[in-house]
Amino acid sequence: MRITSIREREIPLAAEIRNAYVDFSTMTASIVAVESDVIRDARPVTGYGFSSPGRYAQGEIIRNRAIPRLMRAEAKALLDPETGDLDPVRANAIMFEGEKPGGHGDRSVAIGAVDAAMWDLAAKLRGQSLAQLFADRFGNGAVADSVWVYAAGGYYQPGSGPDALVAEMTSYLGQGFEHVKMKIGGAPLTEDAERIAAVVEAVGDGARVAVDANGRFDLDTALAYGEMLTPFGLLWYEEAGDPLDYALNAELARTYSGSLATGENLFSVQDSRNLIRYAGMRPDRDWLQMDPALSYGPTEFIRMVADAESNGWRRDRFIPHGGHQLNLALAAGLGLGGTECYPGVFQPVGGFLDSTPVNGGRVKVLDHPGIGVEEKSNLWAHFRDL
Ligand SMILES: [Mg+2]
């Protein structure tokens, strides 16, 4: 098996929304196609990968660093020497050649999109779903029939108040979700308290509502919000402070008795390890949200899971950020706690296959080749073109 070409493109992920930090109206993503010389049904077997919402497309790094390194490598350097199968872990290491450690950021998005395409290709070459490949290689061989998902939304929409927020949140229940997440930190604390109270009342139970500050708060504000949030008994309180301020998180964990969640802006196993070492995260109640599509791909994400397990965390405490089909495959194959979903926004990457609507707060996992992007029509339209 040889890689014959790797192509990439930037696609828009535009959404007229904002969180405490980012206006998403200019958001983009990278999509990547890795074509092999294996022909089936008169077409080359091709792997597809994509980046996740929240970070922008990284075409330049993909074109100038990741792709040339892979295309220069000897074909056999990408293969498992025992089985002769494509080994995405080896491909990932080749993409790292010439990269210094530390400072994980946009390059982790670039390498992540290519890594995802390598995994998609590896599963297709073996004639199996990516969830099954993950389960065989890193799990117990069993793929979950369905995965728990929650609806992430509740962004600040310019010009609309709590009524629009409540209507949005309750609409997710009508779409089959049982848990919802809303943004906080983009308004003063008292206004956010009113927004949360309105949503909890409409949804019926604070344990079905999570809140997300997107890393905006300093320590005093994080603690003040913690005090305000406690009586609601929320599902979790997400990214209170800067993602790399482990001391802030540790201080918050000492005083906030509810669940905390963070990790979507940590892009390496070293950052993830430091979170577990220094941020006071509690394995009995807190949640880890690292996103494979932003953090060098499934290869690095699986290292994060293994590292967390060796530090006393169960893998079902991982609920990846991102809301897409790649993370569904990881959750189903590895036995993670679930994955995020952004109903209606961040299309075409966001959401799952056309034939798998959310039901009872869960998404069915189908047995299709690879990630399954061919069965998500709005995403497939971009890949077919690429
Ligand atoms: Mg978040």
Coordinates of C-alpha atoms and ligand atoms in Angstrom, one line a residue:
M1 CA 0.0 0.0 0.0
R2 CA 1.3 3.4 -1.0
I3 CA -0.1 6.9 -0.5
T4 CA -0.5 8.4 -4.0
S5 CA -1.7 11.9 -3.0
I6 CA -2.8 14.0 -0.1
R7 CA -5.1 16.9 -0.7
E8 CA -6.5 19.6 1.6
R9 CA -9.0 22.4 1.4
E10 CA -10.4 25.1 3.7
I11 CA -14.2 25.1 4.2
P12 CA -16.4 27.6 6.0
L13 CA -18.0 26.6 9.4
A14 CA -19.7 29.9 9.7
A15 CA -22.3 30.5 12.5
E16 CA -23.8 33.8 13.6
I17 CA -23.0 33.2 17.2
R18 CA -20.4 34.1 19.8
N19 CA -19.2 32.7 23.2
A20 CA -17.4 34.7 25.9
Y21 CA -14.4 35.0 23.7
V22 CA -15.0 34.1 20.0
D23 CA -17.2 35.4 17.3
F24 CA -17.8 32.4 15.1
S25 CA -19.0 34.2 11.9
T26 CA -15.6 33.7 10.3
M27 CA -14.8 30.2 11.5
T28 CA -13.3 27.7 9.1
A29 CA -12.1 24.1 9.0
S30 CA -9.6 22.0 7.1
I31 CA -10.6 18.9 5.3
V32 CA -8.1 16.3 4.1
A33 CA -8.2 13.4 1.6
V34 CA -5.4 10.7 1.7
E35 CA -5.6 8.6 -1.5
S36 CA -4.0 5.1 -1.6
D37 CA -3.0 3.0 -4.6
V38 CA -5.4 0.3 -3.5
I39 CA -8.3 0.1 -6.0
R40 CA -11.7 -1.2 -4.9
D41 CA -14.9 -0.8 -7.0
A42 CA -12.8 0.9 -9.6
R43 CA -11.8 3.7 -7.2
P44 CA -8.8 4.3 -5.0
V45 CA -9.5 3.7 -1.4
T46 CA -9.3 7.1 0.2
G47 CA -9.3 8.3 3.8
Y48 CA -11.0 11.6 4.9
G49 CA -10.3 13.8 7.9
F50 CA -11.4 17.2 9.1
S51 CA -10.7 19.6 11.9
S52 CA -13.1 20.7 14.6
P53 CA -15.0 23.9 15.4
G54 CA -13.2 26.4 17.6
R55 CA -9.8 26.6 15.7
Y56 CA -9.4 27.8 12.2
A57 CA -8.3 25.9 9.0
Q58 CA -4.6 25.2 8.8
G59 CA -3.9 24.7 5.1
E60 CA -0.5 26.2 5.1
I61 CA 0.9 23.9 7.8
I62 CA -0.7 20.9 6.1
R63 CA 0.6 21.8 2.7
N64 CA 4.1 22.9 3.6
R65 CA 5.0 20.6 6.5
A66 CA 2.6 17.6 7.0
I67 CA 2.1 16.5 3.4
P68 CA 5.7 16.8 2.2
R69 CA 7.0 14.8 5.1
L70 CA 4.5 12.0 4.5
M71 CA 5.1 12.0 0.7
R72 CA 8.9 12.0 1.1
A73 CA 8.8 9.0 3.5
E74 CA 9.5 5.5 2.2
A75 CA 6.2 3.7 1.7
K76 CA 7.0 1.0 4.2
A77 CA 7.7 3.6 6.9
L78 CA 4.0 4.1 7.2
L79 CA 3.2 0.4 7.6
D80 CA 3.2 -2.0 10.5
P81 CA 6.2 -4.2 9.8
E82 CA 4.4 -7.3 11.1
T83 CA 1.1 -7.0 9.4
G84 CA 1.9 -4.7 6.5
D85 CA -1.2 -2.6 7.4
L86 CA -1.1 1.2 7.2
D87 CA -0.2 2.3 10.8
P88 CA -1.5 5.9 11.5
V89 CA 0.7 6.0 14.6
R90 CA 3.8 5.7 12.4
A91 CA 2.4 8.3 10.0
N92 CA 1.8 10.7 12.9
A93 CA 5.4 10.3 14.0
I94 CA 6.6 11.2 10.5
M95 CA 4.5 14.4 10.5
F96 CA 6.3 15.4 13.7
E97 CA 9.8 15.3 12.1
G98 CA 11.4 18.7 12.5
E99 CA 8.8 19.9 15.1
K100 CA 10.1 21.0 18.5
P101 CA 8.2 19.9 21.6
G102 CA 5.8 22.2 23.5
G103 CA 3.8 25.1 22.1
H104 CA 0.9 23.1 20.8
G105 CA -1.5 25.1 18.8
D106 CA -2.4 25.5 15.2
R107 CA 0.0 22.7 14.1
S108 CA -2.0 20.3 16.3
V109 CA -5.0 21.1 14.2
A110 CA -3.2 20.6 11.0
I111 CA -1.6 17.3 11.9
G112 CA -4.9 16.3 13.6
A113 CA -6.9 16.6 10.3
V114 CA -4.3 14.5 8.4
D115 CA -4.1 12.0 11.2
A116 CA -7.9 11.5 11.2
A117 CA -7.8 10.9 7.4
M118 CA -5.0 8.3 8.0
W119 CA -7.2 6.5 10.6
D120 CA -10.2 6.6 8.2
L121 CA -8.0 5.1 5.4
A122 CA -6.6 2.4 7.8
A123 CA -10.1 1.3 8.8
K124 CA -11.3 1.3 5.1
L125 CA -8.3 -0.8 4.0
R126 CA -9.3 -3.3 6.7
G127 CA -12.9 -3.2 5.6
Q128 CA -14.2 -2.0 8.9
S129 CA -15.6 1.0 10.7
L130 CA -13.2 3.3 12.5
A131 CA -15.1 2.6 15.8
Q132 CA -14.3 -1.2 15.3
L133 CA -10.6 -0.5 14.5
F134 CA -10.3 1.6 17.7
A135 CA -12.1 -1.1 19.7
D136 CA -9.8 -3.8 18.3
R137 CA -6.6 -1.9 18.7
F138 CA -7.2 0.1 21.9
G139 CA -10.4 -1.3 23.5
N140 CA -11.9 -4.6 24.3
G141 CA -13.0 -5.3 20.8
A142 CA -16.7 -4.3 21.4
V143 CA -18.2 -1.2 19.8
A144 CA -21.1 0.5 21.7
D145 CA -24.5 0.3 19.9
S146 CA -25.1 4.0 20.8
V147 CA -23.3 6.9 22.4
W148 CA -24.6 9.5 24.9
V149 CA -24.6 13.0 23.4
Y150 CA -25.7 16.4 24.7
A151 CA -26.7 19.5 22.9
A152 CA -24.2 22.4 23.1
G153 CA -25.6 25.8 22.2
G154 CA -26.9 28.7 24.3
Y155 CA -24.6 31.1 22.6
Y156 CA -25.1 34.8 23.0
Q157 CA -27.1 35.8 20.0
P158 CA -26.8 39.5 19.3
G159 CA -30.0 41.3 20.0
S160 CA -32.0 38.5 21.6
G161 CA -32.7 37.8 25.3
P162 CA -33.5 34.9 27.7
D163 CA -36.7 34.0 25.8
A164 CA -34.8 33.1 22.7
L165 CA -32.3 31.2 24.8
V166 CA -35.0 29.2 26.5
A167 CA -36.7 28.5 23.2
E168 CA -33.4 27.2 21.8
M169 CA -32.6 25.0 24.8
T170 CA -36.1 23.4 24.9
S171 CA -36.0 22.9 21.2
Y172 CA -33.1 20.5 21.8
L173 CA -35.3 18.3 24.0
G174 CA -37.7 18.2 21.1
Q175 CA -34.9 17.0 18.9
G176 CA -34.2 14.0 21.1
F177 CA -31.5 15.4 23.5
E178 CA -31.9 15.0 27.3
H179 CA -29.0 17.3 28.3
V180 CA -28.1 20.8 27.1
K181 CA -25.2 23.2 27.6
M182 CA -25.3 27.0 27.5
K183 CA -22.6 29.7 27.5
I184 CA -21.9 31.9 30.5
G185 CA -19.4 34.7 31.0
G186 CA -20.5 36.9 28.1
A187 CA -22.8 38.9 30.4
P188 CA -22.6 40.1 34.0
L189 CA -23.0 37.4 36.7
T190 CA -26.5 38.5 37.8
E191 CA -27.7 38.4 34.2
D192 CA -26.1 35.0 33.7
A193 CA -27.8 33.8 36.9
E194 CA -31.2 34.8 35.4
R195 CA -30.4 33.1 32.1
I196 CA -29.5 29.9 33.9
A197 CA -32.5 30.0 36.1
A198 CA -34.8 30.4 33.1
V199 CA -33.2 27.4 31.3
V200 CA -33.2 25.2 34.4
E201 CA -36.8 25.9 35.0
A202 CA -37.7 25.2 31.3
V203 CA -35.6 22.0 31.2
G204 CA -36.9 20.9 34.6
D205 CA -33.7 19.9 36.3
G206 CA -30.3 21.5 36.8
A207 CA -28.6 18.1 36.4
R208 CA -29.6 18.3 32.7
V209 CA -27.9 21.6 32.2
A210 CA -24.2 22.3 31.8
V211 CA -22.6 25.8 31.6
D212 CA -19.5 26.9 29.7
A213 CA -17.4 30.0 30.4
N214 CA -14.9 29.3 27.6
G215 CA -11.9 30.1 29.8
R216 CA -12.9 33.7 30.4
F217 CA -12.8 34.1 34.2
D218 CA -10.0 35.2 36.6
L219 CA -9.9 33.4 39.9
D220 CA -12.2 35.7 41.8
T221 CA -14.8 35.6 39.1
A222 CA -14.6 31.8 38.7
L223 CA -15.2 31.4 42.5
A224 CA -18.0 33.9 42.5
Y225 CA -19.7 32.0 39.6
G226 CA -19.1 28.7 41.4
E227 CA -21.0 30.1 44.4
M228 CA -23.8 31.3 42.2
L229 CA -24.0 28.0 40.3
T230 CA -23.9 25.6 43.2
P231 CA -27.6 25.7 44.2
F232 CA -28.6 24.8 40.6
G233 CA -26.9 21.4 40.9
L234 CA -25.7 21.6 37.3
L235 CA -24.4 18.8 35.1
W236 CA -21.1 20.6 35.0
Y237 CA -19.3 23.9 35.0
E238 CA -16.9 24.1 32.0
E239 CA -13.6 25.9 31.4
A240 CA -14.0 28.5 34.1
G241 CA -10.5 30.0 33.7
D242 CA -7.7 30.0 31.1
P243 CA -7.2 26.4 29.9
L244 CA -3.6 26.4 31.0
D245 CA -4.2 28.0 34.4
Y246 CA -4.1 24.8 36.4
A247 CA -3.7 26.6 39.8
L248 CA -7.0 28.5 39.1
N249 CA -8.8 25.3 38.3
A250 CA -7.3 23.6 41.4
E251 CA -8.5 26.4 43.6
L252 CA -12.0 26.2 42.1
A253 CA -12.0 22.4 42.6
R254 CA -11.3 22.9 46.3
T255 CA -14.4 25.0 46.8
Y256 CA -16.9 24.0 44.0
S257 CA -18.5 20.8 45.1
G258 CA -20.2 20.1 41.7
S259 CA -18.6 18.7 38.6
L260 CA -16.1 20.6 36.6
A261 CA -15.2 20.0 32.9
T262 CA -12.3 21.2 30.8
G263 CA -9.6 20.1 28.3
E264 CA -10.9 21.2 24.9
N265 CA -8.0 23.6 24.5
L266 CA -5.3 21.2 25.6
F267 CA -3.8 19.7 22.5
S268 CA -1.1 17.3 23.6
V269 CA -0.6 14.4 26.0
Q270 CA 1.8 16.6 28.0
D271 CA -0.8 19.3 28.5
S272 CA -3.4 16.7 29.4
R273 CA -1.0 15.1 31.9
N274 CA -0.3 18.4 33.5
L275 CA -4.0 19.0 33.9
I276 CA -4.4 15.8 35.7
R277 CA -1.2 16.4 37.8
Y278 CA -1.8 20.0 38.8
A279 CA -5.4 21.2 38.2
G280 CA -7.1 19.4 41.0
M281 CA -9.4 17.5 38.7
R282 CA -11.4 14.9 40.6
P283 CA -11.8 11.5 38.9
D284 CA -15.1 10.8 40.7
R285 CA -17.0 13.8 39.4
D286 CA -15.1 15.8 36.8
W287 CA -15.0 15.5 33.0
L288 CA -12.2 15.6 30.4
Q289 CA -13.0 17.2 27.1
M290 CA -9.9 16.9 24.9
D291 CA -10.9 17.0 21.2
P292 CA -9.0 14.5 18.9
A293 CA -9.6 16.6 15.8
L294 CA -7.8 19.5 17.4
S295 CA -5.0 17.7 19.2
Y296 CA -2.9 15.9 16.6
G297 CA -5.7 13.5 15.8
P298 CA -6.9 10.2 17.4
T299 CA -3.2 9.1 17.8
E300 CA -2.4 11.7 20.4
F301 CA -5.9 11.6 21.9
I302 CA -5.6 7.8 22.6
R303 CA -2.3 8.6 24.4
M304 CA -4.2 11.1 26.6
V305 CA -6.7 8.4 27.4
A306 CA -4.0 5.9 28.3
D307 CA -2.2 8.5 30.4
A308 CA -5.3 9.4 32.3
E309 CA -6.1 5.7 32.9
S310 CA -2.6 5.2 34.4
N311 CA -3.4 8.1 36.8
G312 CA -6.6 6.5 38.1
W313 CA -9.1 8.0 35.6
R314 CA -11.7 5.8 33.9
R315 CA -12.1 6.3 30.2
D316 CA -15.8 7.1 30.5
R317 CA -14.8 10.4 32.2
F318 CA -13.8 11.6 28.7
I319 CA -16.5 13.4 26.8
P320 CA -14.7 15.0 23.8
H321 CA -15.5 18.5 22.6
G322 CA -16.4 18.9 18.9
G323 CA -19.7 17.2 18.1
H324 CA -18.8 15.2 15.0
Q325 CA -18.6 11.7 13.6
L326 CA -14.9 11.2 14.3
N327 CA -15.5 11.6 18.1
L328 CA -18.5 9.4 17.9
A329 CA -16.3 6.6 16.5
L330 CA -13.8 7.2 19.3
A331 CA -16.5 7.2 22.0
A332 CA -18.1 4.0 20.6
G333 CA -14.8 2.2 20.1
L334 CA -13.0 3.2 23.3
G335 CA -15.9 3.3 25.7
L336 CA -15.8 7.0 26.4
G337 CA -18.6 8.7 28.4
G338 CA -20.1 10.3 25.3
T339 CA -19.5 13.3 23.0
E340 CA -20.7 16.8 22.4
C341 CA -23.1 17.8 19.7
Y342 CA -23.9 21.2 18.2
P343 CA -27.3 20.9 16.7
G344 CA -27.7 23.0 13.6
V345 CA -24.4 24.9 13.8
F346 CA -20.8 24.4 12.7
Q347 CA -22.1 22.6 9.6
P348 CA -21.0 20.6 7.7
V349 CA -18.5 19.1 10.1
G350 CA -20.9 19.3 13.1
G351 CA -23.4 16.5 13.8
F352 CA -23.6 12.9 12.8
L353 CA -24.9 10.8 9.9
D354 CA -28.1 11.7 8.1
S355 CA -29.6 8.4 9.2
T356 CA -28.8 8.6 12.9
P357 CA -31.0 11.2 14.6
V358 CA -30.6 11.7 18.4
N359 CA -33.0 9.6 20.3
G360 CA -33.3 9.4 24.1
G361 CA -30.2 11.5 24.4
R362 CA -28.1 8.9 22.4
V363 CA -26.9 8.5 18.8
K364 CA -26.8 5.1 17.2
V365 CA -23.5 3.8 15.9
L366 CA -23.6 2.2 12.5
D367 CA -21.3 -0.3 10.9
H368 CA -20.0 1.7 7.9
P369 CA -16.4 1.8 6.4
G370 CA -14.1 4.3 8.3
I371 CA -15.5 7.4 9.9
G372 CA -18.6 7.4 7.7
V373 CA -18.5 10.9 6.1
E374 CA -19.8 9.4 2.9
E375 CA -23.1 9.0 4.7
K376 CA -23.3 12.7 5.9
S377 CA -24.4 14.4 2.7
N378 CA -23.5 18.0 3.5
L379 CA -20.0 17.0 4.6
W380 CA -19.6 14.4 1.8
A381 CA -20.4 17.1 -0.8
H382 CA -17.1 18.9 0.2
F383 CA -15.0 15.7 0.2
R384 CA -16.4 14.4 -3.1
D385 CA -15.4 17.7 -4.6
L386 CA -11.9 17.5 -3.1
Ligands
MG1 MG -16.5 24.4 25.8

